[in-house]
Coordinates of N, CA and C and ligand atoms in Angstrom, one line a residue:
M252 N 12.0 1.5 -3.2 CA 12.1 0.9 -1.7 C 12.2 -0.6 -2.0
K253 N 12.7 -0.9 -2.9 CA 12.9 -2.2 -3.5 C 15.0 -2.0 -2.6
R254 N 15.1 -0.3 -4.0 CA 16.6 -0.2 -3.3 C 16.7 -0.2 -1.6
V255 N 15.7 0.6 -1.6 CA 16.4 0.7 0.0 C 16.3 -0.7 0.8
Y256 N 14.8 -1.6 0.9 CA 14.8 -2.1 1.0 C 14.8 -4.2 1.6
F257 N 15.1 -3.7 0.0 CA 15.1 -5.3 -0.4 C 15.9 -6.2 0.6
H258 N 17.2 -5.4 1.0 CA 17.6 -6.5 1.5 C 17.5 -7.0 2.5
R259 N 16.1 -6.2 3.8 CA 15.8 -6.8 4.8 C 14.6 -6.7 4.3
D260 N 13.7 -6.6 3.3 CA 12.2 -7.3 3.6 C 12.1 -8.8 3.1
S261 N 13.9 -8.8 2.6 CA 13.5 -10.3 1.6 C 14.1 -11.4 2.6
K262 N 14.8 -10.6 4.3 CA 15.2 -11.7 4.8 C 13.5 -11.7 5.4
R263 N 12.5 -11.1 6.0 CA 11.5 -11.2 6.4 C 10.7 -12.1 5.6
E264 N 10.5 -12.2 4.7 CA 9.9 -12.8 3.5 C 7.8 -12.5 3.9
A265 N 7.7 -12.3 2.6 CA 5.9 -11.3 2.8 C 5.0 -11.8 3.7
E266 N 5.1 -13.1 4.7 CA 3.8 -13.4 5.7 C 4.7 -11.7 7.0
G267 N 5.7 -11.9 6.6 CA 5.8 -11.0 8.5 C 5.9 -10.0 7.6
T268 N 6.1 -9.2 7.0 CA 6.4 -7.5 6.2 C 4.9 -7.2 6.0
Y269 N 4.3 -8.3 5.2 CA 3.0 -8.4 5.6 C 1.7 -8.1 6.2
D270 N 2.6 -8.5 8.4 CA 1.9 -8.2 9.7 C 2.3 -7.1 9.8
W271 N 3.8 -6.4 8.9 CA 4.0 -4.7 8.9 C 2.7 -4.1 8.8
L272 N 2.6 -4.3 7.7 CA 1.8 -3.5 6.0 C -0.2 -2.6 7.5
V273 N 0.0 -4.9 8.2 CA -1.7 -4.3 8.5 C -1.5 -3.7 10.2
D274 N -0.1 -3.3 10.7 CA -0.5 -3.1 11.9 C 0.2 -1.1 11.6
E275 N 0.1 -1.3 9.8 CA 0.1 0.8 9.7 C -1.5 0.9 9.1
V276 N -2.0 0.1 8.8 CA -3.1 0.3 8.0 C -3.8 0.8 9.8
K277 N -3.4 -0.2 10.6 CA -4.6 0.1 11.4 C -4.0 0.9 12.2
E278 N -3.1 1.9 12.2 CA -2.6 3.2 12.4 C -2.8 4.7 12.4
L279 N -2.9 4.3 10.6 CA -4.2 5.0 9.4 C -5.8 5.5 9.7
G280 N -6.1 3.8 10.2 CA -7.7 4.0 10.4 C -7.3 4.4 12.1
E281 N -6.7 4.4 13.0 CA -7.1 5.0 13.8 C -6.5 6.9 14.2
D282 N -5.8 7.0 12.9 CA -5.4 8.7 12.5 C -6.8 9.9 12.1
L283 N -7.2 8.7 11.5 CA -8.8 9.1 10.8 C -9.8 9.5 11.8
K284 N -9.0 9.5 12.7 CA -10.2 9.6 13.8 C -9.8 11.6 14.3
N285 N -8.4 11.6 13.6 CA -8.1 13.6 13.9 C -8.0 13.6 12.7
E286 N -7.9 14.9 12.7 CA -7.9 16.2 11.0 C -6.3 16.7 11.2
D287 N -5.2 16.3 11.6 CA -3.9 16.1 12.3 C -3.7 15.4 9.7
K288 N -3.8 16.5 9.1 CA -3.6 15.8 7.6 C -1.8 16.0 7.9
E289 N -1.2 16.8 8.1 CA 0.7 15.8 8.1 C 0.3 14.4 8.9
S290 N -0.2 14.0 9.8 CA 0.2 12.5 10.4 C -0.8 11.4 9.4
L291 N -1.7 12.1 9.3 CA -2.3 11.4 7.9 C -1.3 10.8 6.9
E292 N -0.8 12.3 6.1 CA 0.0 11.6 5.5 C 1.3 11.1 6.0
D293 N 1.4 10.9 6.6 CA 2.5 9.6 7.6 C 2.9 8.7 7.3
E294 N 1.4 7.9 7.5 CA 0.6 7.2 8.3 C 0.4 6.7 6.2
F295 N -0.6 7.2 5.3 CA -0.8 7.2 3.9 C 1.2 6.6 3.8
A296 N 1.9 7.4 4.1 CA 3.1 7.3 3.3 C 3.4 5.4 4.3
D297 N 3.4 5.7 5.0 CA 3.6 4.6 5.6 C 2.6 2.7 5.1
V298 N 1.9 2.9 4.6 CA 1.3 1.9 4.2 C 1.8 1.9 3.0
L299 N 1.8 2.3 2.2 CA 2.2 2.9 0.8 C 3.8 2.2 0.9
A300 N 4.4 2.4 1.1 CA 6.1 1.4 1.7 C 6.1 0.0 2.8
W301 N 4.7 0.1 2.7 CA 5.4 -1.7 3.3 C 4.2 -2.3 2.5
L302 N 3.3 -1.9 2.2 CA 2.7 -2.7 0.5 C 3.6 -2.3 -0.6
A303 N 4.1 -2.2 -0.7 CA 5.2 -2.1 -2.2 C 6.7 -3.2 -1.5
S304 N 7.0 -2.6 -0.4 CA 8.1 -3.5 -0.1 C 7.5 -5.5 -0.1
I305 N 5.9 -5.4 -0.1 CA 5.1 -7.5 0.0 C 5.2 -7.2 -1.9
A306 N 5.0 -6.7 -2.1 CA 4.8 -6.6 -3.9 C 7.2 -6.9 -4.5
N307 N 7.8 -6.2 -3.9 CA 9.1 -6.8 -3.3 C 9.2 -7.9 -3.4
V308 N 9.2 -8.5 -2.4 CA 9.9 -9.0 -2.1 C 9.3 -10.7 -2.3
L309 N 8.3 -10.3 -2.9 CA 7.0 -11.2 -4.3 C 7.3 -11.3 -5.1
N310 N 8.4 -10.3 -5.9 CA 8.0 -9.9 -7.5 C 7.2 -9.5 -8.5
I311 N 6.5 -9.1 -7.1 CA 5.4 -8.6 -7.9 C 5.4 -7.2 -8.4
D312 N 5.4 -6.3 -9.8 CA 5.3 -4.7 -10.1 C 4.7 -4.5 -9.3
L313 N 4.1 -4.2 -8.7 CA 2.8 -2.9 -8.3 C 2.6 -2.1 -8.6
Q314 N 3.3 -1.5 -10.1 CA 2.9 -0.2 -10.1 C 2.1 -0.8 -12.8
K315 N 3.1 -1.6 -12.3 CA 2.1 -2.2 -12.9 C 1.6 -3.4 -13.1
A316 N 0.7 -3.6 -11.9 CA -0.2 -4.2 -11.3 C -1.6 -3.5 -11.5
A317 N -0.6 -2.2 -10.2 CA -2.7 -1.1 -10.1 C -2.1 -1.0 -12.0
L318 N -2.1 -0.6 -12.9 CA -2.2 0.2 -14.6 C -3.2 -1.2 -14.9
T319 N -2.4 -2.4 -14.7 CA -3.3 -3.6 -15.8 C -4.4 -3.4 -15.1
K320 N -4.5 -3.5 -13.5 CA -7.3 -3.3 -14.0 C -7.1 -1.8 -12.9
Y321 N -5.9 -1.1 -13.3 CA -7.2 0.4 -12.6 C -6.8 1.2 -13.5
N322 N -6.3 1.3 -15.0 CA -5.2 2.3 -15.8 C -6.7 3.3 -15.9
N323 N -6.8 4.2 -16.1 CA -8.0 5.5 -15.5 C -9.6 4.4 -16.3
R324 N -9.5 3.4 -16.2 CA -11.0 2.8 -15.3 C -11.4 2.4 -14.7
C325 N -13.0 2.3 -14.4 CA -12.9 1.1 -13.4 C -13.2 -0.1 -13.5
P326 N -12.5 -0.6 -12.9 CA -12.0 -2.6 -13.9 C -14.0 -3.3 -13.1
K327 N -14.9 -2.9 -13.0 CA -16.1 -3.6 -13.1 C -16.9 -3.6 -14.9
C328 N -17.2 -1.9 -13.7 CA -17.5 -1.0 -15.6 C -17.1 -0.2 -16.3
G329 N -15.8 -0.6 -16.2 CA -15.2 -0.2 -17.7 C -15.5 1.4 -18.0
Q330 N -15.9 2.3 -17.2 CA -15.8 3.5 -17.7 C -14.4 4.6 -17.0
A331 N -14.2 5.5 -17.1 CA -13.6 5.9 -16.7 C -13.0 7.3 -15.4
R332 N -14.7 7.3 -15.4 CA -15.8 8.2 -14.3 C -17.2 7.2 -14.1
C333 N -16.9 6.3 -12.7 CA -17.0 4.6 -12.4 C -18.9 4.9 -12.2
I334 N -19.4 4.0 -12.8 CA -20.4 4.7 -12.8 C -21.4 2.9 -11.8
C335 N -20.5 2.2 -11.5 CA -21.6 1.2 -10.4 C -21.8 1.7 -9.3
S336 N -22.8 1.0 -8.7 CA -24.3 1.4 -7.8 C -23.3 0.4 -7.1
F337 N -23.5 1.1 -5.7 CA -23.2 0.9 -3.8 C -24.3 -0.2 -4.3
Ligands
ZN153 ZN1 -17.4 0.8 -11.7

């Protein structure tokens, strides 16, 4: 994502890029109502792409951030298979 889009995302800055992420999350939410798996996969890809773009603009290593918090365990209960109550 960084190689392909950073030159554009950096001009839009984090807040402008966040607006795109919000739009894509809304589209994913709308798509949850139908059962077209291909369309859902497309929306998931868009949400992930915009999330990565914001991280890149803010110079945050998204993979490192995710693994630091969720490295094969629940960050709340510390278990590999979450036992937190809802
Ligand atoms: Zn848990």
